[in-house]
C-alpha cells in the first residue's frame, strides 16, 4: 500500500506526511551510520591494513567527499527532472551494498573503492529529500519537516559511535569463544552488520512512498511547474539574483570542515591521548553526540519558526552566524582539555554546529525555484564535501604527523583546523545575512 506523499499545498502538514518524513529520517540516519562508522574503526584498520594517519584522513576526507561531491552534481539534474522517490530507493540499496563490501577489503586500495561506492550513492539523498519536502509542505511547515530530517546525522553518527564501539568490543571479546566469527576481523563484521538495514529501507521507500507534484513556494502559483531550466540559469539565480548564496555556500563549507574534522578525529583523540578503548570512548561520545545534536536541531527550528515568511531567510542566516561565533571558542577547548571537560565542550560544539546544520537547507528551499533546487542543493553539497569534508579531516591527519612527538599532537591539529574553520564560517555567514535583503524570494 502506497502512502500518498503529494498532499495539497494548503492541507499538507507534518502529521499528514509523518510516515515519509520518518522514513527519510531513518535513511539519513543510516547514511551517517555507514559514513561515520569509520571513526570508531581507525585503530583496527590501521593495524590490519598497515595504513597511516594521512591515509586515514584521505579515506575519511578526500576519497569519500570527492566521490560524494562529484556524484551529487551529476545526480542533481535527475533530482530536478526524474522521479525522486525511486532515485532515493535505488541509491539507498547501492550504498548499503557498498558498505557491506567494505568487509571484503584486503588492502587500502580496495577499501577506498568500496567507500567511494558508498559516497556516490549517498550523494542523492539530501538533494532529493529536501526537494521533495519543498513540494510537500508550505513554508510554515517546511522548517519543521526539514528540522526532523536534519536529526539524521546526529542519530546516525551517535549510533555509529555508541553501537559501533559496543559491537566492535563485543566481537573482539567473543572471537575466542565463537569460532565462526574468526573467519573475519571484528571491523569486517561491523561493516557487514551496519550495511544490512539499508536494504530494508530501500525496499520500504520504493514500495510505500509516492512522488508528490512539483510546485513553487509562491502563494499565487498553485500549478505544477514544468520544464527544467538550463544550468546557466541556475548559476544566474545563485550568483546574480540571490547574491547571498555565494558567501552562504562558503560559510557552510567552513562549518562542514569543522564538523567533519570533529566527527572523524575526536574519538581517536580521546583514545590516544587518554589511552582508552574504542568501546569506552564510543559509549561516552555516542550518547553525547546524539543528544547534543538532537537538542540543537530542535532548538534551531524554534528559533526561526516564529519568523514572518519575509524574515525567514535573514533570521536563519543570523542564527547561524551567532552559532558559528560560539564555535570559535568551544571547538578549540574540546580538543585540548582534560577528558571530562573535553566531553562537555565536545557536546557544546556539537550543539552549536547542529543549529547551523539544521538551518542550512532553508535558504535554498525558500529562495530558489522548484526545478533549480536539486542542483542548487547539490552545488552546496559539492562545495561542502569537496572542500570542507575533504580538506578538514586530511589537514588534521597531516598536522598530527607534522606535530609528531608533541603531547596530544592529534588534538592540537584538530584545534587548529576547528578554530580556523569556525572563524571563517562566522565571517561568511555575517556577509550572507547582510546580502539577504536583496534576495529574490520564491516563498
XYZ file of C-alpha atoms in Angstrom:
443
model
C 0.000 0.000 0.000
C 1.417 3.375 -1.003
C 1.483 6.272 1.424
C 0.413 9.301 -0.555
C 3.091 11.991 -0.083
C 1.863 14.603 -2.509
C -0.781 16.393 -0.486
C -2.104 19.804 -1.362
C -0.276 22.999 -0.542
C -2.935 24.149 1.871
C -3.532 20.857 3.649
C -0.067 19.365 3.937
C 1.186 19.025 7.480
C 3.953 17.081 9.148
C 1.265 14.893 10.706
C -0.239 14.020 7.311
C 3.201 13.110 5.984
C 4.649 11.691 9.194
C 5.451 8.346 7.598
C 7.607 9.579 4.672
C 9.318 12.148 6.905
C 10.126 9.429 9.437
C 11.279 7.010 6.739
C 13.569 9.572 5.109
C 14.911 10.443 8.567
C 15.785 6.758 9.045
C 17.543 6.716 5.649
C 19.537 9.829 6.551
C 20.463 8.377 9.940
C 21.698 5.122 8.406
C 23.641 7.010 5.746
C 25.581 8.711 8.549
C 25.887 5.454 10.454
C 27.517 3.890 7.386
C 29.629 7.001 6.825
C 30.835 7.656 10.377
C 31.434 4.057 11.438
C 34.966 4.638 10.146
C 35.723 6.963 13.071
C 35.425 4.105 15.570
C 37.371 1.658 13.359
C 40.511 3.770 12.857
C 42.843 1.793 15.110
C 41.857 -1.758 13.979
C 42.007 -0.658 10.326
C 45.488 0.774 10.836
C 46.632 -2.454 12.479
C 45.163 -4.758 9.817
C 45.866 -2.790 6.635
C 49.049 -1.039 7.881
C 47.988 2.499 6.992
C 48.954 5.937 8.358
C 47.004 8.874 9.797
C 47.329 10.695 6.474
C 45.826 7.710 4.659
C 43.002 7.573 7.207
C 42.474 11.295 6.639
C 42.236 10.681 2.898
C 39.891 7.750 3.447
C 37.538 9.772 5.655
C 38.131 13.025 3.780
C 39.199 13.431 0.163
C 38.379 9.985 -1.202
C 34.890 9.903 0.296
C 33.964 13.532 -0.272
C 35.374 13.721 -3.809
C 33.112 10.855 -4.853
C 30.201 12.248 -2.833
C 30.502 15.790 -4.175
C 31.085 14.839 -7.813
C 28.229 12.351 -7.851
C 25.955 14.938 -6.253
C 26.429 17.363 -9.153
C 25.826 14.628 -11.732
C 22.741 13.310 -9.943
C 21.312 16.796 -9.308
C 19.674 17.077 -12.726
C 17.905 13.787 -12.061
C 16.611 15.307 -8.803
C 15.158 18.231 -10.788
C 13.647 16.106 -13.561
C 13.171 12.446 -12.577
C 11.157 10.506 -10.001
C 12.938 11.419 -6.767
C 11.448 8.644 -4.635
C 12.708 5.890 -6.939
C 16.092 7.614 -7.155
C 16.357 7.587 -3.355
C 15.360 3.922 -3.111
C 17.963 2.778 -5.645
C 20.735 4.845 -4.074
C 19.986 3.578 -0.545
C 20.337 -0.004 -1.803
C 23.630 0.783 -3.554
C 25.266 2.434 -0.544
C 24.132 -0.382 1.748
C 25.757 -2.963 -0.536
C 28.925 -0.872 -0.833
C 29.203 -0.612 2.951
C 28.899 -4.371 3.326
C 31.504 -4.886 0.587
C 33.982 -2.893 2.709
C 34.187 -6.081 4.780
C 35.878 -7.806 1.828
C 38.681 -5.225 1.590
C 42.110 -6.824 1.849
C 44.038 -3.654 1.092
C 43.819 0.106 1.443
C 43.002 0.473 -2.268
C 40.070 -1.929 -2.075
C 38.699 -0.099 0.955
C 38.975 3.201 -0.953
C 36.964 1.748 -3.836
C 34.100 0.438 -1.692
C 33.960 3.601 0.408
C 33.741 5.515 -2.857
C 30.703 3.442 -3.823
C 29.050 4.309 -0.515
C 29.780 8.001 -1.090
C 28.465 8.092 -4.658
C 25.140 6.522 -3.702
C 24.661 8.674 -0.583
C 25.031 11.855 -2.662
C 21.449 11.663 -3.940
C 19.657 11.521 -0.602
C 19.801 15.075 0.758
C 19.076 16.959 -2.509
C 16.228 14.599 -3.389
C 14.567 14.615 0.035
C 14.902 18.376 0.554
C 13.441 18.939 -2.908
C 10.558 16.607 -2.033
C 9.876 18.456 1.208
C 9.692 21.778 -0.625
C 6.826 20.278 -2.656
C 5.157 18.539 0.278
C 4.979 21.449 2.750
C 4.058 25.109 2.820
C 6.706 27.442 4.280
C 5.235 27.453 7.781
C 5.575 23.649 7.917
C 8.768 23.327 5.896
C 11.174 24.274 8.692
C 9.714 21.618 10.998
C 9.857 18.807 8.426
C 13.381 19.810 7.393
C 14.423 20.014 11.041
C 13.170 16.490 11.686
C 15.088 15.223 8.658
C 18.244 17.039 9.800
C 18.235 14.992 13.000
C 19.587 12.150 10.859
C 23.326 12.958 11.073
C 23.225 13.082 14.869
C 21.165 9.942 15.317
C 23.247 8.045 12.774
C 26.632 9.260 13.976
C 25.618 8.720 17.594
C 24.661 5.135 16.756
C 27.956 4.698 14.901
C 29.939 5.777 17.960
C 27.867 4.029 20.622
C 26.664 0.958 18.758
C 29.795 0.654 16.650
C 32.042 0.849 19.697
C 29.984 -1.691 21.635
C 29.723 -4.006 18.629
C 33.450 -3.814 17.958
C 34.227 -4.526 21.620
C 31.796 -7.455 21.779
C 33.132 -9.005 18.581
C 36.719 -8.657 19.797
C 35.887 -10.370 23.090
C 33.847 -13.181 21.546
C 36.338 -14.118 18.833
C 37.880 -16.791 21.049
C 34.526 -18.258 22.107
C 32.792 -18.351 18.719
C 34.997 -19.965 16.069
C 32.646 -18.889 13.291
C 33.474 -15.236 13.937
C 37.181 -15.802 13.441
C 36.742 -16.055 9.669
C 36.734 -12.242 9.580
C 38.297 -9.445 11.598
C 35.930 -7.662 14.011
C 35.947 -4.500 11.863
C 34.808 -6.574 8.871
C 31.808 -7.892 10.796
C 30.951 -4.321 11.788
C 30.781 -3.220 8.136
C 28.544 -6.184 7.270
C 26.137 -5.570 10.138
C 25.727 -1.791 9.759
C 25.183 -2.013 5.995
C 22.391 -4.589 6.110
C 19.471 -2.357 7.306
C 19.857 -0.146 4.237
C 18.473 -2.938 2.037
C 15.211 -2.975 4.017
C 14.964 0.824 3.936
C 15.369 0.914 0.160
C 12.509 -1.572 -0.251
C 10.247 0.473 2.033
C 10.962 3.714 0.171
C 10.361 2.138 -3.236
C 7.056 0.458 -2.393
C 5.448 2.719 0.239
C 6.181 6.340 -0.768
C 4.831 8.132 -3.845
C 6.213 11.126 -5.723
C 4.463 14.469 -4.946
C 3.591 17.034 -7.615
C 6.242 19.687 -8.188
C 5.387 23.282 -7.335
C 6.893 26.605 -6.287
C 6.560 28.216 -2.866
C 4.690 31.178 -4.339
C 1.332 31.917 -2.812
C -0.046 32.946 -6.188
C 1.206 29.868 -8.011
C -0.589 26.572 -7.491
C 0.015 24.930 -10.850
C 2.665 22.296 -11.345
C 5.902 23.792 -12.650
C 7.016 22.372 -15.981
C 10.383 22.320 -17.714
C 13.898 22.022 -16.320
C 15.954 25.262 -16.582
C 19.479 25.152 -18.002
C 22.435 25.064 -15.628
C 23.420 28.636 -16.591
C 20.014 29.761 -15.345
C 20.713 28.067 -12.010
C 24.039 29.908 -11.735
C 22.339 33.201 -12.615
C 19.777 32.589 -9.878
C 22.502 31.850 -7.326
C 25.123 34.459 -8.223
C 23.119 37.381 -9.634
C 19.541 37.323 -8.362
C 20.422 35.959 -4.912
C 23.812 37.434 -4.010
C 23.679 35.975 -0.503
C 24.210 32.474 -1.954
C 27.963 32.630 -2.614
C 29.022 33.722 0.908
C 26.394 31.334 2.296
C 27.976 28.464 0.360
C 31.440 29.336 1.674
C 30.112 29.750 5.217
C 28.510 26.329 5.269
C 31.604 24.801 3.656
C 33.725 26.087 6.539
C 31.195 24.804 9.073
C 31.304 21.354 7.455
C 35.107 21.429 7.559
C 34.882 21.818 11.325
C 32.085 19.262 11.717
C 33.682 16.523 9.614
C 37.060 17.045 11.263
C 35.478 16.744 14.698
C 33.417 13.655 13.908
C 36.298 11.936 12.115
C 39.025 12.556 14.694
C 37.642 13.441 18.139
C 37.064 9.802 19.215
C 40.636 8.964 18.163
C 41.966 11.976 20.110
C 40.280 10.625 23.223
C 41.568 7.096 22.627
C 45.164 8.143 22.024
C 45.572 10.994 24.477
C 43.870 9.255 27.395
C 44.713 5.629 26.439
C 41.107 4.483 26.233
C 39.432 1.662 24.308
C 37.199 2.255 21.303
C 34.253 0.694 23.147
C 34.576 3.020 26.130
C 35.009 6.145 24.012
C 32.037 5.140 21.873
C 29.798 4.632 24.911
C 30.674 8.136 26.141
C 30.789 10.146 22.918
C 27.884 8.414 21.145
C 25.063 9.484 23.500
C 26.673 12.936 23.877
C 26.810 13.312 20.097
C 23.223 12.215 19.642
C 21.697 14.262 22.471
C 23.617 17.469 21.730
C 22.797 17.260 18.042
C 19.111 16.484 18.508
C 18.641 19.320 21.036
C 20.447 21.743 18.716
C 18.316 20.808 15.715
C 15.070 21.125 17.690
C 16.128 24.483 19.113
C 17.077 25.753 15.646
C 13.536 25.166 14.459
C 12.082 27.072 17.417
C 14.454 29.991 16.877
C 13.214 30.638 13.332
C 9.704 29.153 13.324
C 8.172 32.339 14.724
C 9.743 34.459 11.981
C 7.498 36.033 9.371
C 7.936 34.482 5.909
C 9.615 37.684 4.713
C 12.186 37.449 7.536
C 12.810 33.695 7.487
C 15.861 33.898 5.222
C 17.606 36.641 7.198
C 16.761 35.115 10.577
C 18.105 31.684 9.611
C 21.401 33.241 8.462
C 21.626 35.428 11.584
C 21.137 32.499 13.956
C 23.745 30.505 12.012
C 26.279 33.339 12.256
C 25.832 33.549 16.030
C 26.189 29.771 16.464
C 29.407 29.743 14.405
C 30.783 32.585 16.547
C 30.412 30.384 19.628
C 32.202 27.556 17.842
C 35.390 29.620 17.676
C 35.799 29.156 21.423
C 34.228 25.811 22.211
C 35.696 23.746 19.349
C 39.246 24.543 20.492
C 38.505 23.665 24.112
C 37.022 20.302 23.088
C 40.335 19.215 21.574
C 42.741 20.315 24.312
C 41.082 19.962 27.729
C 41.203 17.089 30.271
C 38.822 14.236 29.491
C 35.719 15.318 31.443
C 35.982 18.934 30.318
C 36.716 17.852 26.744
C 33.481 15.835 26.630
C 31.487 18.825 27.910
C 32.962 21.176 25.305
C 32.537 18.490 22.656
C 28.823 18.458 23.492
C 28.577 22.262 23.301
C 30.449 22.274 19.985
C 28.088 19.705 18.506
C 25.101 21.634 19.863
C 26.198 24.869 18.150
C 27.121 23.102 14.906
C 23.795 21.273 14.794
C 21.885 24.569 14.942
C 23.698 25.801 11.852
C 23.369 22.492 10.002
C 19.643 22.268 10.721
C 19.054 25.681 9.168
C 21.333 25.187 6.146
C 18.692 23.892 3.670
C 16.155 26.636 4.463
C 17.678 29.495 2.389
C 17.771 27.405 -0.784
C 14.375 25.820 -0.208
C 12.613 29.186 0.040
C 14.719 31.385 -2.300
C 15.362 29.045 -5.249
C 12.688 27.997 -7.822
C 11.481 24.397 -7.797
C 13.338 22.860 -10.723
C 16.563 24.567 -9.684
C 16.556 23.387 -6.056
C 18.094 19.992 -6.718
C 21.097 21.487 -8.494
C 21.369 24.386 -6.044
C 21.455 21.985 -3.095
C 23.837 19.647 -4.957
C 26.237 22.526 -5.613
C 26.166 23.250 -1.892
C 26.823 19.568 -1.201
C 29.653 19.620 -3.761
C 31.416 22.561 -2.129
C 30.892 21.449 1.434
C 32.083 17.906 0.825
C 34.915 18.520 -1.620
C 36.398 21.479 0.254
C 35.054 21.192 3.799
C 34.700 17.451 4.188
C 37.762 16.670 2.080
C 40.280 19.188 3.373
C 39.264 19.167 7.043
C 39.933 15.531 8.053
C 43.014 15.410 5.801
C 44.518 18.532 7.388
C 44.010 17.144 10.891
C 45.834 13.928 9.958
C 48.582 15.903 8.195
C 49.137 18.244 11.150
C 49.122 15.280 13.536
C 52.074 13.764 11.726
C 53.826 17.148 11.451
C 53.492 17.600 15.220
C 54.725 14.058 15.905
C 56.454 13.939 19.281
C 54.345 16.747 20.772
C 51.898 15.784 23.516
C 48.380 15.391 22.084
C 49.592 16.166 18.553
C 46.303 14.956 17.055
C 44.275 17.178 19.411
C 46.426 20.184 18.513
C 45.885 19.565 14.804
C 42.132 19.273 15.356
C 42.081 22.519 17.365
C 43.913 24.481 14.641
C 41.581 23.280 11.895
C 38.489 23.878 14.060
C 39.235 27.457 15.088
C 40.217 28.454 11.542
C 37.041 26.961 10.058
C 34.756 28.450 12.735
C 36.197 31.942 12.286
C 35.787 31.846 8.511
C 32.236 30.468 8.811
C 31.224 33.308 11.134
C 32.523 35.961 8.746
C 30.877 34.440 5.671
C 27.524 33.931 7.410
C 27.568 37.564 8.501
C 28.184 38.678 4.905
C 25.409 36.399 3.622
C 22.997 37.846 6.185
C 23.766 41.393 5.036
C 23.193 40.456 1.397
C 19.966 38.548 2.078
C 17.895 41.742 1.969
C 18.213 41.759 -1.837
C 17.299 38.085 -2.287
C 14.565 37.161 -4.757
C 12.116 35.179 -2.627
C 10.099 32.274 -4.046
C 8.146 31.880 -0.831
